[in-house]
């Protein structure tokens, strides 16, 4: 069974990003983000190339089965939220 990580992201200042958050985002199999454009800038800044999918209030219910299957299959997923 995989793990779901809730990873905090900085509000406005990239220097507030923790080393642990960077490590987790580099190590997981998939990153879920509210706004891939905003999160993409953060990931690019820290040279994180992990696959990212959009996950927000308009599609979260449609993705539940997909995410459960990923986790059951042993994949680790990080959920980040835009401030």
PDB file of N, CA, C and O in Angstrom:
ATOM      1  N   UNK A   1       0.852  -1.178   0.000  1.00  0.00           N
ATOM      2  CA  UNK A   1       0.000   0.000   0.000  1.00  0.00           C
ATOM      3  C   UNK A   1       0.892   1.234   0.000  1.00  0.00           C
ATOM      4  O   UNK A   1       1.808   1.343   0.811  1.00  0.00           O
ATOM      5  N   UNK A   2       0.620   2.152  -0.911  1.00  0.00           N
ATOM      6  CA  UNK A   2       1.373   3.397  -0.992  1.00  0.00           C
ATOM      7  C   UNK A   2       0.961   4.370   0.092  1.00  0.00           C
ATOM      8  O   UNK A   2       0.065   4.098   0.896  1.00  0.00           O
ATOM      9  N   UNK A   3       1.614   5.503   0.085  1.00  0.00           N
ATOM     10  CA  UNK A   3       1.335   6.540   1.077  1.00  0.00           C
ATOM     11  C   UNK A   3       0.892   7.821   0.386  1.00  0.00           C
ATOM     12  O   UNK A   3       1.352   8.124  -0.710  1.00  0.00           O
ATOM     13  N   UNK A   4       0.020   8.560   1.075  1.00  0.00           N
ATOM     14  CA  UNK A   4      -0.408   9.880   0.620  1.00  0.00           C
ATOM     15  C   UNK A   4       0.221  10.904   1.555  1.00  0.00           C
ATOM     16  O   UNK A   4      -0.016  10.870   2.759  1.00  0.00           O
ATOM     17  N   UNK A   5       1.038  11.785   0.999  1.00  0.00           N
ATOM     18  CA  UNK A   5       1.695  12.839   1.777  1.00  0.00           C
ATOM     19  C   UNK A   5       0.985  14.159   1.534  1.00  0.00           C
ATOM     20  O   UNK A   5       0.706  14.508   0.381  1.00  0.00           O
ATOM     21  N   UNK A   6       0.693  14.885   2.589  1.00  0.00           N
ATOM     22  CA  UNK A   6       0.176  16.252   2.477  1.00  0.00           C
ATOM     23  C   UNK A   6       1.377  17.163   2.691  1.00  0.00           C
ATOM     24  O   UNK A   6       1.933  17.221   3.788  1.00  0.00           O
ATOM     25  N   UNK A   7       1.795  17.836   1.629  1.00  0.00           N
ATOM     26  CA  UNK A   7       3.037  18.609   1.661  1.00  0.00           C
ATOM     27  C   UNK A   7       2.723  20.103   1.649  1.00  0.00           C
ATOM     28  O   UNK A   7       2.135  20.608   0.692  1.00  0.00           O
ATOM     29  N   UNK A   8       3.116  20.810   2.702  1.00  0.00           N
ATOM     30  CA  UNK A   8       2.885  22.256   2.732  1.00  0.00           C
ATOM     31  C   UNK A   8       3.825  22.979   1.765  1.00  0.00           C
ATOM     32  O   UNK A   8       4.965  22.559   1.574  1.00  0.00           O
ATOM     33  N   UNK A   9       3.332  24.028   1.168  1.00  0.00           N
ATOM     34  CA  UNK A   9       4.173  24.838   0.282  1.00  0.00           C
ATOM     35  C   UNK A   9       4.225  26.262   0.830  1.00  0.00           C
ATOM     36  O   UNK A   9       3.312  26.702   1.517  1.00  0.00           O
ATOM     37  N   UNK A  10       5.297  26.982   0.521  1.00  0.00           N
ATOM     38  CA  UNK A  10       5.459  28.327   1.081  1.00  0.00           C
ATOM     39  C   UNK A  10       4.461  29.332   0.517  1.00  0.00           C
ATOM     40  O   UNK A  10       4.013  29.205  -0.613  1.00  0.00           O
ATOM     41  N   UNK A  11       4.157  30.319   1.341  1.00  0.00           N
ATOM     42  CA  UNK A  11       3.281  31.408   0.913  1.00  0.00           C
ATOM     43  C   UNK A  11       4.174  32.575   0.498  1.00  0.00           C
ATOM     44  O   UNK A  11       4.655  33.320   1.338  1.00  0.00           O
ATOM     45  N   UNK A  12       4.452  32.673  -0.784  1.00  0.00           N
ATOM     46  CA  UNK A  12       5.166  33.828  -1.307  1.00  0.00           C
ATOM     47  C   UNK A  12       6.680  33.796  -1.261  1.00  0.00           C
ATOM     48  O   UNK A  12       7.323  34.469  -2.043  1.00  0.00           O
ATOM     49  N   UNK A  13       7.285  33.037  -0.362  1.00  0.00           N
ATOM     50  CA  UNK A  13       8.742  33.060  -0.249  1.00  0.00           C
ATOM     51  C   UNK A  13       9.275  31.639  -0.380  1.00  0.00           C
ATOM     52  O   UNK A  13       9.123  30.815   0.519  1.00  0.00           O
ATOM     53  N   UNK A  14       9.931  31.342  -1.498  1.00  0.00           N
ATOM     54  CA  UNK A  14      10.433  29.994  -1.750  1.00  0.00           C
ATOM     55  C   UNK A  14      11.457  29.534  -0.719  1.00  0.00           C
ATOM     56  O   UNK A  14      11.666  28.341  -0.537  1.00  0.00           O
ATOM     57  N   UNK A  15      12.078  30.475  -0.009  1.00  0.00           N
ATOM     58  CA  UNK A  15      13.049  30.103   1.016  1.00  0.00           C
ATOM     59  C   UNK A  15      12.387  29.431   2.216  1.00  0.00           C
ATOM     60  O   UNK A  15      13.069  28.849   3.055  1.00  0.00           O
ATOM     61  N   UNK A  16      11.068  29.509   2.301  1.00  0.00           N
ATOM     62  CA  UNK A  16      10.346  28.869   3.396  1.00  0.00           C
ATOM     63  C   UNK A  16      10.054  27.392   3.130  1.00  0.00           C
ATOM     64  O   UNK A  16       9.513  26.702   3.987  1.00  0.00           O
ATOM     65  N   UNK A  17      10.412  26.897   1.971  1.00  0.00           N
ATOM     66  CA  UNK A  17      10.213  25.489   1.634  1.00  0.00           C
ATOM     67  C   UNK A  17      11.160  24.637   2.467  1.00  0.00           C
ATOM     68  O   UNK A  17      12.350  24.920   2.550  1.00  0.00           O
ATOM     69  N   UNK A  18      10.637  23.589   3.101  1.00  0.00           N
ATOM     70  CA  UNK A  18      11.490  22.755   3.945  1.00  0.00           C
ATOM     71  C   UNK A  18      12.246  21.720   3.117  1.00  0.00           C
ATOM     72  O   UNK A  18      11.798  21.311   2.035  1.00  0.00           O
ATOM     73  N   UNK A  19      13.365  21.289   3.639  1.00  0.00           N
ATOM     74  CA  UNK A  19      14.154  20.254   2.978  1.00  0.00           C
ATOM     75  C   UNK A  19      13.356  18.955   2.881  1.00  0.00           C
ATOM     76  O   UNK A  19      13.437  18.237   1.883  1.00  0.00           O
ATOM     77  N   UNK A  20      12.585  18.660   3.925  1.00  0.00           N
ATOM     78  CA  UNK A  20      11.776  17.439   3.900  1.00  0.00           C
ATOM     79  C   UNK A  20      10.725  17.505   2.796  1.00  0.00           C
ATOM     80  O   UNK A  20      10.482  16.516   2.100  1.00  0.00           O
ATOM     81  N   UNK A  21      10.079  18.650   2.638  1.00  0.00           N
ATOM     82  CA  UNK A  21       9.071  18.797   1.583  1.00  0.00           C
ATOM     83  C   UNK A  21       9.696  18.594   0.201  1.00  0.00           C
ATOM     84  O   UNK A  21       9.127  17.910  -0.649  1.00  0.00           O
ATOM     85  N   UNK A  22      10.873  19.151  -0.011  1.00  0.00           N
ATOM     86  CA  UNK A  22      11.571  18.986  -1.292  1.00  0.00           C
ATOM     87  C   UNK A  22      11.893  17.517  -1.530  1.00  0.00           C
ATOM     88  O   UNK A  22      11.671  16.979  -2.616  1.00  0.00           O
ATOM     89  N   UNK A  23      12.407  16.843  -0.499  1.00  0.00           N
ATOM     90  CA  UNK A  23      12.754  15.424  -0.626  1.00  0.00           C
ATOM     91  C   UNK A  23      11.535  14.584  -0.970  1.00  0.00           C
ATOM     92  O   UNK A  23      11.571  13.753  -1.885  1.00  0.00           O
ATOM     93  N   UNK A  24      10.431  14.810  -0.259  1.00  0.00           N
ATOM     94  CA  UNK A  24       9.213  14.046  -0.512  1.00  0.00           C
ATOM     95  C   UNK A  24       8.722  14.262  -1.940  1.00  0.00           C
ATOM     96  O   UNK A  24       8.382  13.306  -2.644  1.00  0.00           O
ATOM     97  N   UNK A  25       8.718  15.500  -2.398  1.00  0.00           N
ATOM     98  CA  UNK A  25       8.247  15.792  -3.753  1.00  0.00           C
ATOM     99  C   UNK A  25       9.133  15.153  -4.817  1.00  0.00           C
ATOM    100  O   UNK A  25       8.660  14.787  -5.892  1.00  0.00           O
ATOM    101  N   UNK A  26      10.409  14.985  -4.532  1.00  0.00           N
ATOM    102  CA  UNK A  26      11.311  14.324  -5.476  1.00  0.00           C
ATOM    103  C   UNK A  26      11.145  12.808  -5.461  1.00  0.00           C
ATOM    104  O   UNK A  26      11.378  12.149  -6.472  1.00  0.00           O
ATOM    105  N   UNK A  27      10.735  12.255  -4.324  1.00  0.00           N
ATOM    106  CA  UNK A  27      10.696  10.807  -4.164  1.00  0.00           C
ATOM    107  C   UNK A  27       9.352  10.161  -4.508  1.00  0.00           C
ATOM    108  O   UNK A  27       9.308   8.984  -4.844  1.00  0.00           O
ATOM    109  N   UNK A  28       8.261  10.904  -4.430  1.00  0.00           N
ATOM    110  CA  UNK A  28       6.949  10.298  -4.705  1.00  0.00           C
ATOM    111  C   UNK A  28       6.798   9.985  -6.187  1.00  0.00           C
ATOM    112  O   UNK A  28       7.549  10.477  -7.033  1.00  0.00           O
ATOM    113  N   UNK A  29       5.800   9.162  -6.487  1.00  0.00           N
ATOM    114  CA  UNK A  29       5.520   8.774  -7.872  1.00  0.00           C
ATOM    115  C   UNK A  29       4.649   9.786  -8.601  1.00  0.00           C
ATOM    116  O   UNK A  29       4.674   9.870  -9.827  1.00  0.00           O
ATOM    117  N   UNK A  30       3.869  10.560  -7.831  1.00  0.00           N
ATOM    118  CA  UNK A  30       2.919  11.493  -8.429  1.00  0.00           C
ATOM    119  C   UNK A  30       2.672  12.656  -7.474  1.00  0.00           C
ATOM    120  O   UNK A  30       2.575  12.449  -6.262  1.00  0.00           O
ATOM    121  N   UNK A  31       2.553  13.854  -8.038  1.00  0.00           N
ATOM    122  CA  UNK A  31       2.201  15.042  -7.254  1.00  0.00           C
ATOM    123  C   UNK A  31       0.844  15.532  -7.739  1.00  0.00           C
ATOM    124  O   UNK A  31       0.621  15.689  -8.944  1.00  0.00           O
ATOM    125  N   UNK A  32      -0.052  15.783  -6.796  1.00  0.00           N
ATOM    126  CA  UNK A  32      -1.363  16.368  -7.098  1.00  0.00           C
ATOM    127  C   UNK A  32      -1.320  17.838  -6.711  1.00  0.00           C
ATOM    128  O   UNK A  32      -0.890  18.172  -5.605  1.00  0.00           O
ATOM    129  N   UNK A  33      -1.769  18.708  -7.605  1.00  0.00           N
ATOM    130  CA  UNK A  33      -1.701  20.149  -7.356  1.00  0.00           C
ATOM    131  C   UNK A  33      -2.999  20.829  -7.775  1.00  0.00           C
ATOM    132  O   UNK A  33      -3.604  20.456  -8.780  1.00  0.00           O
ATOM    133  N   UNK A  34      -3.384  21.842  -7.001  1.00  0.00           N
ATOM    134  CA  UNK A  34      -4.582  22.625  -7.336  1.00  0.00           C
ATOM    135  C   UNK A  34      -4.400  23.336  -8.678  1.00  0.00           C
ATOM    136  O   UNK A  34      -5.270  23.321  -9.524  1.00  0.00           O
ATOM    137  N   UNK A  35      -3.285  24.006  -8.827  1.00  0.00           N
ATOM    138  CA  UNK A  35      -2.989  24.779 -10.039  1.00  0.00           C
ATOM    139  C   UNK A  35      -1.610  24.364 -10.529  1.00  0.00           C
ATOM    140  O   UNK A  35      -0.592  24.730  -9.939  1.00  0.00           O
ATOM    141  N   UNK A  36      -1.576  23.603 -11.595  1.00  0.00           N
ATOM    142  CA  UNK A  36      -0.295  23.085 -12.094  1.00  0.00           C
ATOM    143  C   UNK A  36       0.620  24.201 -12.594  1.00  0.00           C
ATOM    144  O   UNK A  36       1.835  24.041 -12.590  1.00  0.00           O
ATOM    145  N   UNK A  37       0.061  25.327 -12.984  1.00  0.00           N
ATOM    146  CA  UNK A  37       0.908  26.441 -13.440  1.00  0.00           C
ATOM    147  C   UNK A  37       1.705  27.019 -12.272  1.00  0.00           C
ATOM    148  O   UNK A  37       2.920  27.206 -12.349  1.00  0.00           O
ATOM    149  N   UNK A  38       1.025  27.278 -11.174  1.00  0.00           N
ATOM    150  CA  UNK A  38       1.695  27.819  -9.987  1.00  0.00           C
ATOM    151  C   UNK A  38       2.652  26.798  -9.393  1.00  0.00           C
ATOM    152  O   UNK A  38       3.801  27.110  -9.087  1.00  0.00           O
ATOM    153  N   UNK A  39       2.173  25.583  -9.233  1.00  0.00           N
ATOM    154  CA  UNK A  39       3.004  24.531  -8.647  1.00  0.00           C
ATOM    155  C   UNK A  39       4.179  24.181  -9.556  1.00  0.00           C
ATOM    156  O   UNK A  39       5.249  23.825  -9.074  1.00  0.00           O
ATOM    157  N   UNK A  40       3.968  24.292 -10.848  1.00  0.00           N
ATOM    158  CA  UNK A  40       5.052  24.015 -11.797  1.00  0.00           C
ATOM    159  C   UNK A  40       6.237  24.940 -11.592  1.00  0.00           C
ATOM    160  O   UNK A  40       7.394  24.524 -11.715  1.00  0.00           O
ATOM    161  N   UNK A  41       5.973  26.193 -11.275  1.00  0.00           N
ATOM    162  CA  UNK A  41       7.059  27.146 -10.999  1.00  0.00           C
ATOM    163  C   UNK A  41       7.850  26.721  -9.771  1.00  0.00           C
ATOM    164  O   UNK A  41       9.074  26.788  -9.750  1.00  0.00           O
ATOM    165  N   UNK A  42       7.139  26.273  -8.738  1.00  0.00           N
ATOM    166  CA  UNK A  42       7.781  25.803  -7.513  1.00  0.00           C
ATOM    167  C   UNK A  42       8.644  24.567  -7.804  1.00  0.00           C
ATOM    168  O   UNK A  42       9.807  24.503  -7.407  1.00  0.00           O
ATOM    169  N   UNK A  43       8.081  23.615  -8.525  1.00  0.00           N
ATOM    170  CA  UNK A  43       8.814  22.391  -8.838  1.00  0.00           C
ATOM    171  C   UNK A  43      10.029  22.684  -9.708  1.00  0.00           C
ATOM    172  O   UNK A  43      11.106  22.119  -9.498  1.00  0.00           O
ATOM    173  N   UNK A  44       9.879  23.568 -10.661  1.00  0.00           N
ATOM    174  CA  UNK A  44      10.998  23.939 -11.525  1.00  0.00           C
ATOM    175  C   UNK A  44      12.116  24.589 -10.705  1.00  0.00           C
ATOM    176  O   UNK A  44      13.299  24.289 -10.906  1.00  0.00           O
ATOM    177  N   UNK A  45      11.762  25.463  -9.786  1.00  0.00           N
ATOM    178  CA  UNK A  45      12.747  26.153  -8.960  1.00  0.00           C
ATOM    179  C   UNK A  45      13.612  25.165  -8.174  1.00  0.00           C
ATOM    180  O   UNK A  45      14.821  25.362  -8.034  1.00  0.00           O
ATOM    181  N   UNK A  46      12.989  24.091  -7.681  1.00  0.00           N
ATOM    182  CA  UNK A  46      13.716  23.107  -6.880  1.00  0.00           C
ATOM    183  C   UNK A  46      14.158  21.890  -7.703  1.00  0.00           C
ATOM    184  O   UNK A  46      14.574  20.880  -7.134  1.00  0.00           O
ATOM    185  N   UNK A  47      14.047  21.985  -9.018  1.00  0.00           N
ATOM    186  CA  UNK A  47      14.483  20.933  -9.942  1.00  0.00           C
ATOM    187  C   UNK A  47      13.815  19.598  -9.623  1.00  0.00           C
ATOM    188  O   UNK A  47      14.459  18.557  -9.556  1.00  0.00           O
ATOM    189  N   UNK A  48      12.507  19.652  -9.448  1.00  0.00           N
ATOM    190  CA  UNK A  48      11.709  18.461  -9.165  1.00  0.00           C
ATOM    191  C   UNK A  48      10.991  18.077 -10.455  1.00  0.00           C
ATOM    192  O   UNK A  48      10.224  18.862 -11.007  1.00  0.00           O
ATOM    193  N   UNK A  49      11.253  16.871 -10.924  1.00  0.00           N
ATOM    194  CA  UNK A  49      10.701  16.441 -12.214  1.00  0.00           C
ATOM    195  C   UNK A  49       9.607  15.382 -12.077  1.00  0.00           C
ATOM    196  O   UNK A  49       9.209  14.766 -13.070  1.00  0.00           O
ATOM    197  N   UNK A  50       9.098  15.189 -10.897  1.00  0.00           N
ATOM    198  CA  UNK A  50       8.037  14.212 -10.647  1.00  0.00           C
ATOM    199  C   UNK A  50       6.784  14.575 -11.444  1.00  0.00           C
ATOM    200  O   UNK A  50       6.440  15.751 -11.570  1.00  0.00           O
ATOM    201  N   UNK A  51       6.109  13.547 -11.972  1.00  0.00           N
ATOM    202  CA  UNK A  51       4.871  13.772 -12.721  1.00  0.00           C
ATOM    203  C   UNK A  51       3.856  14.497 -11.839  1.00  0.00           C
ATOM    204  O   UNK A  51       3.707  14.193 -10.649  1.00  0.00           O
ATOM    205  N   UNK A  52       3.147  15.461 -12.435  1.00  0.00           N
ATOM    206  CA  UNK A  52       2.158  16.240 -11.692  1.00  0.00           C
ATOM    207  C   UNK A  52       0.810  16.163 -12.412  1.00  0.00           C
ATOM    208  O   UNK A  52       0.747  16.212 -13.637  1.00  0.00           O
ATOM    209  N   UNK A  53      -0.256  16.018 -11.623  1.00  0.00           N
ATOM    210  CA  UNK A  53      -1.622  16.030 -12.155  1.00  0.00           C
ATOM    211  C   UNK A  53      -2.419  17.100 -11.425  1.00  0.00           C
ATOM    212  O   UNK A  53      -2.201  17.359 -10.253  1.00  0.00           O
ATOM    213  N   UNK A  54      -3.361  17.670 -12.129  1.00  0.00           N
ATOM    214  CA  UNK A  54      -4.244  18.676 -11.548  1.00  0.00           C
ATOM    215  C   UNK A  54      -5.257  18.001 -10.625  1.00  0.00           C
ATOM    216  O   UNK A  54      -5.832  16.964 -10.967  1.00  0.00           O
ATOM    217  N   UNK A  55      -5.455  18.571  -9.444  1.00  0.00           N
ATOM    218  CA  UNK A  55      -6.414  18.036  -8.470  1.00  0.00           C
ATOM    219  C   UNK A  55      -7.031  19.216  -7.732  1.00  0.00           C
ATOM    220  O   UNK A  55      -6.375  19.875  -6.934  1.00  0.00           O
ATOM    221  N   UNK A  56      -8.285  19.513  -8.045  1.00  0.00           N
ATOM    222  CA  UNK A  56      -8.954  20.670  -7.457  1.00  0.00           C
ATOM    223  C   UNK A  56     -10.426  20.358  -7.244  1.00  0.00           C
ATOM    224  O   UNK A  56     -10.883  19.252  -7.555  1.00  0.00           O
ATOM    225  N   UNK A  57     -11.161  21.321  -6.721  1.00  0.00           N
ATOM    226  CA  UNK A  57     -12.551  21.068  -6.336  1.00  0.00           C
ATOM    227  C   UNK A  57     -13.448  20.684  -7.515  1.00  0.00           C
ATOM    228  O   UNK A  57     -14.501  20.102  -7.313  1.00  0.00           O
ATOM    229  N   UNK A  58     -13.036  20.954  -8.738  1.00  0.00           N
ATOM    230  CA  UNK A  58     -13.867  20.624  -9.890  1.00  0.00           C
ATOM    231  C   UNK A  58     -13.627  19.211 -10.416  1.00  0.00           C
ATOM    232  O   UNK A  58     -14.422  18.714 -11.209  1.00  0.00           O
ATOM    233  N   UNK A  59     -12.522  18.554  -9.988  1.00  0.00           N
ATOM    234  CA  UNK A  59     -12.261  17.209 -10.493  1.00  0.00           C
ATOM    235  C   UNK A  59     -11.944  16.193  -9.398  1.00  0.00           C
ATOM    236  O   UNK A  59     -11.709  15.034  -9.685  1.00  0.00           O
ATOM    237  N   UNK A  60     -11.923  16.625  -8.137  1.00  0.00           N
ATOM    238  CA  UNK A  60     -11.482  15.724  -7.067  1.00  0.00           C
ATOM    239  C   UNK A  60     -12.354  14.477  -6.946  1.00  0.00           C
ATOM    240  O   UNK A  60     -11.846  13.388  -6.687  1.00  0.00           O
ATOM    241  N   UNK A  61     -13.657  14.588  -7.160  1.00  0.00           N
ATOM    242  CA  UNK A  61     -14.534  13.420  -7.031  1.00  0.00           C
ATOM    243  C   UNK A  61     -14.317  12.430  -8.175  1.00  0.00           C
ATOM    244  O   UNK A  61     -14.477  11.225  -7.980  1.00  0.00           O
ATOM    245  N   UNK A  62     -13.937  12.933  -9.331  1.00  0.00           N
ATOM    246  CA  UNK A  62     -13.695  12.066 -10.484  1.00  0.00           C
ATOM    247  C   UNK A  62     -12.392  11.289 -10.336  1.00  0.00           C
ATOM    248  O   UNK A  62     -12.220  10.253 -10.963  1.00  0.00           O
ATOM    249  N   UNK A  63     -11.475  11.779  -9.513  1.00  0.00           N
ATOM    250  CA  UNK A  63     -10.146  11.169  -9.404  1.00  0.00           C
ATOM    251  C   UNK A  63     -10.015  10.163  -8.266  1.00  0.00           C
ATOM    252  O   UNK A  63      -8.997   9.493  -8.160  1.00  0.00           O
ATOM    253  N   UNK A  64     -11.024  10.031  -7.429  1.00  0.00           N
ATOM    254  CA  UNK A  64     -10.915   9.188  -6.239  1.00  0.00           C
ATOM    255  C   UNK A  64     -10.534   7.755  -6.591  1.00  0.00           C
ATOM    256  O   UNK A  64      -9.589   7.196  -6.035  1.00  0.00           O
ATOM    257  N   UNK A  65     -11.250   7.135  -7.509  1.00  0.00           N
ATOM    258  CA  UNK A  65     -10.964   5.741  -7.867  1.00  0.00           C
ATOM    259  C   UNK A  65      -9.550   5.589  -8.427  1.00  0.00           C
ATOM    260  O   UNK A  65      -8.836   4.640  -8.078  1.00  0.00           O
ATOM    261  N   UNK A  66      -9.152   6.515  -9.279  1.00  0.00           N
ATOM    262  CA  UNK A  66      -7.803   6.507  -9.856  1.00  0.00           C
ATOM    263  C   UNK A  66      -6.746   6.562  -8.758  1.00  0.00           C
ATOM    264  O   UNK A  66      -5.780   5.789  -8.757  1.00  0.00           O
ATOM    265  N   UNK A  67      -6.931   7.462  -7.795  1.00  0.00           N
ATOM    266  CA  UNK A  67      -5.946   7.637  -6.720  1.00  0.00           C
ATOM    267  C   UNK A  67      -5.913   6.437  -5.783  1.00  0.00           C
ATOM    268  O   UNK A  67      -4.831   6.001  -5.367  1.00  0.00           O
ATOM    269  N   UNK A  68      -7.064   5.886  -5.466  1.00  0.00           N
ATOM    270  CA  UNK A  68      -7.115   4.706  -4.603  1.00  0.00           C
ATOM    271  C   UNK A  68      -6.374   3.544  -5.267  1.00  0.00           C
ATOM    272  O   UNK A  68      -5.604   2.825  -4.610  1.00  0.00           O
ATOM    273  N   UNK A  69      -6.562   3.362  -6.553  1.00  0.00           N
ATOM    274  CA  UNK A  69      -5.871   2.287  -7.271  1.00  0.00           C
ATOM    275  C   UNK A  69      -4.354   2.497  -7.271  1.00  0.00           C
ATOM    276  O   UNK A  69      -3.585   1.557  -7.108  1.00  0.00           O
ATOM    277  N   UNK A  70      -3.934   3.737  -7.448  1.00  0.00           N
ATOM    278  CA  UNK A  70      -2.496   4.052  -7.404  1.00  0.00           C
ATOM    279  C   UNK A  70      -1.918   3.704  -6.032  1.00  0.00           C
ATOM    280  O   UNK A  70      -0.854   3.098  -5.926  1.00  0.00           O
ATOM    281  N   UNK A  71      -2.626   4.106  -4.978  1.00  0.00           N
ATOM    282  CA  UNK A  71      -2.154   3.838  -3.620  1.00  0.00           C
ATOM    283  C   UNK A  71      -2.171   2.337  -3.319  1.00  0.00           C
ATOM    284  O   UNK A  71      -1.223   1.809  -2.739  1.00  0.00           O
ATOM    285  N   UNK A  72      -3.217   1.641  -3.727  1.00  0.00           N
ATOM    286  CA  UNK A  72      -3.283   0.194  -3.526  1.00  0.00           C
ATOM    287  C   UNK A  72      -2.164  -0.514  -4.278  1.00  0.00           C
ATOM    288  O   UNK A  72      -1.689  -1.558  -3.847  1.00  0.00           O
ATOM    289  N   UNK A  73      -1.762   0.067  -5.397  1.00  0.00           N
ATOM    290  CA  UNK A  73      -0.683  -0.505  -6.206  1.00  0.00           C
ATOM    291  C   UNK A  73       0.703  -0.196  -5.666  1.00  0.00           C
ATOM    292  O   UNK A  73       1.705  -0.567  -6.267  1.00  0.00           O
ATOM    293  N   UNK A  74       0.758   0.514  -4.539  1.00  0.00           N
ATOM    294  CA  UNK A  74       2.045   0.778  -3.908  1.00  0.00           C
ATOM    295  C   UNK A  74       2.688   2.105  -4.270  1.00  0.00           C
ATOM    296  O   UNK A  74       3.804   2.394  -3.839  1.00  0.00           O
ATOM    297  N   UNK A  75       2.003   2.911  -5.060  1.00  0.00           N
ATOM    298  CA  UNK A  75       2.577   4.207  -5.427  1.00  0.00           C
ATOM    299  C   UNK A  75       2.392   5.218  -4.303  1.00  0.00           C
ATOM    300  O   UNK A  75       1.393   5.190  -3.588  1.00  0.00           O
ATOM    301  N   UNK A  76       3.367   6.093  -4.171  1.00  0.00           N
ATOM    302  CA  UNK A  76       3.299   7.174  -3.183  1.00  0.00           C
ATOM    303  C   UNK A  76       2.901   8.464  -3.896  1.00  0.00           C
ATOM    304  O   UNK A  76       3.401   8.757  -4.987  1.00  0.00           O
ATOM    305  N   UNK A  77       2.007   9.218  -3.264  1.00  0.00           N
ATOM    306  CA  UNK A  77       1.449  10.427  -3.863  1.00  0.00           C
ATOM    307  C   UNK A  77       1.592  11.579  -2.889  1.00  0.00           C
ATOM    308  O   UNK A  77       1.388  11.425  -1.685  1.00  0.00           O
ATOM    309  N   UNK A  78       1.936  12.756  -3.411  1.00  0.00           N
ATOM    310  CA  UNK A  78       1.996  13.973  -2.600  1.00  0.00           C
ATOM    311  C   UNK A  78       0.901  14.921  -3.073  1.00  0.00           C
ATOM    312  O   UNK A  78       0.710  15.121  -4.272  1.00  0.00           O
ATOM    313  N   UNK A  79       0.202  15.505  -2.124  1.00  0.00           N
ATOM    314  CA  UNK A  79      -0.826  16.502  -2.408  1.00  0.00           C
ATOM    315  C   UNK A  79      -0.309  17.851  -1.917  1.00  0.00           C
ATOM    316  O   UNK A  79       0.018  17.993  -0.745  1.00  0.00           O
ATOM    317  N   UNK A  80      -0.210  18.806  -2.845  1.00  0.00           N
ATOM    318  CA  UNK A  80       0.211  20.155  -2.459  1.00  0.00           C
ATOM    319  C   UNK A  80      -0.939  21.111  -2.759  1.00  0.00           C
ATOM    320  O   UNK A  80      -1.739  20.889  -3.647  1.00  0.00           O
ATOM    321  N   UNK A  81      -1.003  22.175  -1.986  1.00  0.00           N
ATOM    322  CA  UNK A  81      -2.071  23.148  -2.125  1.00  0.00           C
ATOM    323  C   UNK A  81      -1.473  24.521  -2.378  1.00  0.00           C
ATOM    324  O   UNK A  81      -0.442  24.877  -1.799  1.00  0.00           O
ATOM    325  N   UNK A  82      -2.108  25.283  -3.234  1.00  0.00           N
ATOM    326  CA  UNK A  82      -1.648  26.648  -3.477  1.00  0.00           C
ATOM    327  C   UNK A  82      -2.226  27.564  -2.412  1.00  0.00           C
ATOM    328  O   UNK A  82      -3.375  27.426  -2.015  1.00  0.00           O
ATOM    329  N   UNK A  83      -1.406  28.471  -1.957  1.00  0.00           N
ATOM    330  CA  UNK A  83      -1.855  29.396  -0.907  1.00  0.00           C
ATOM    331  C   UNK A  83      -2.667  30.512  -1.523  1.00  0.00           C
ATOM    332  O   UNK A  83      -2.543  30.842  -2.668  1.00  0.00           O
TER     333      UNK A  83
END
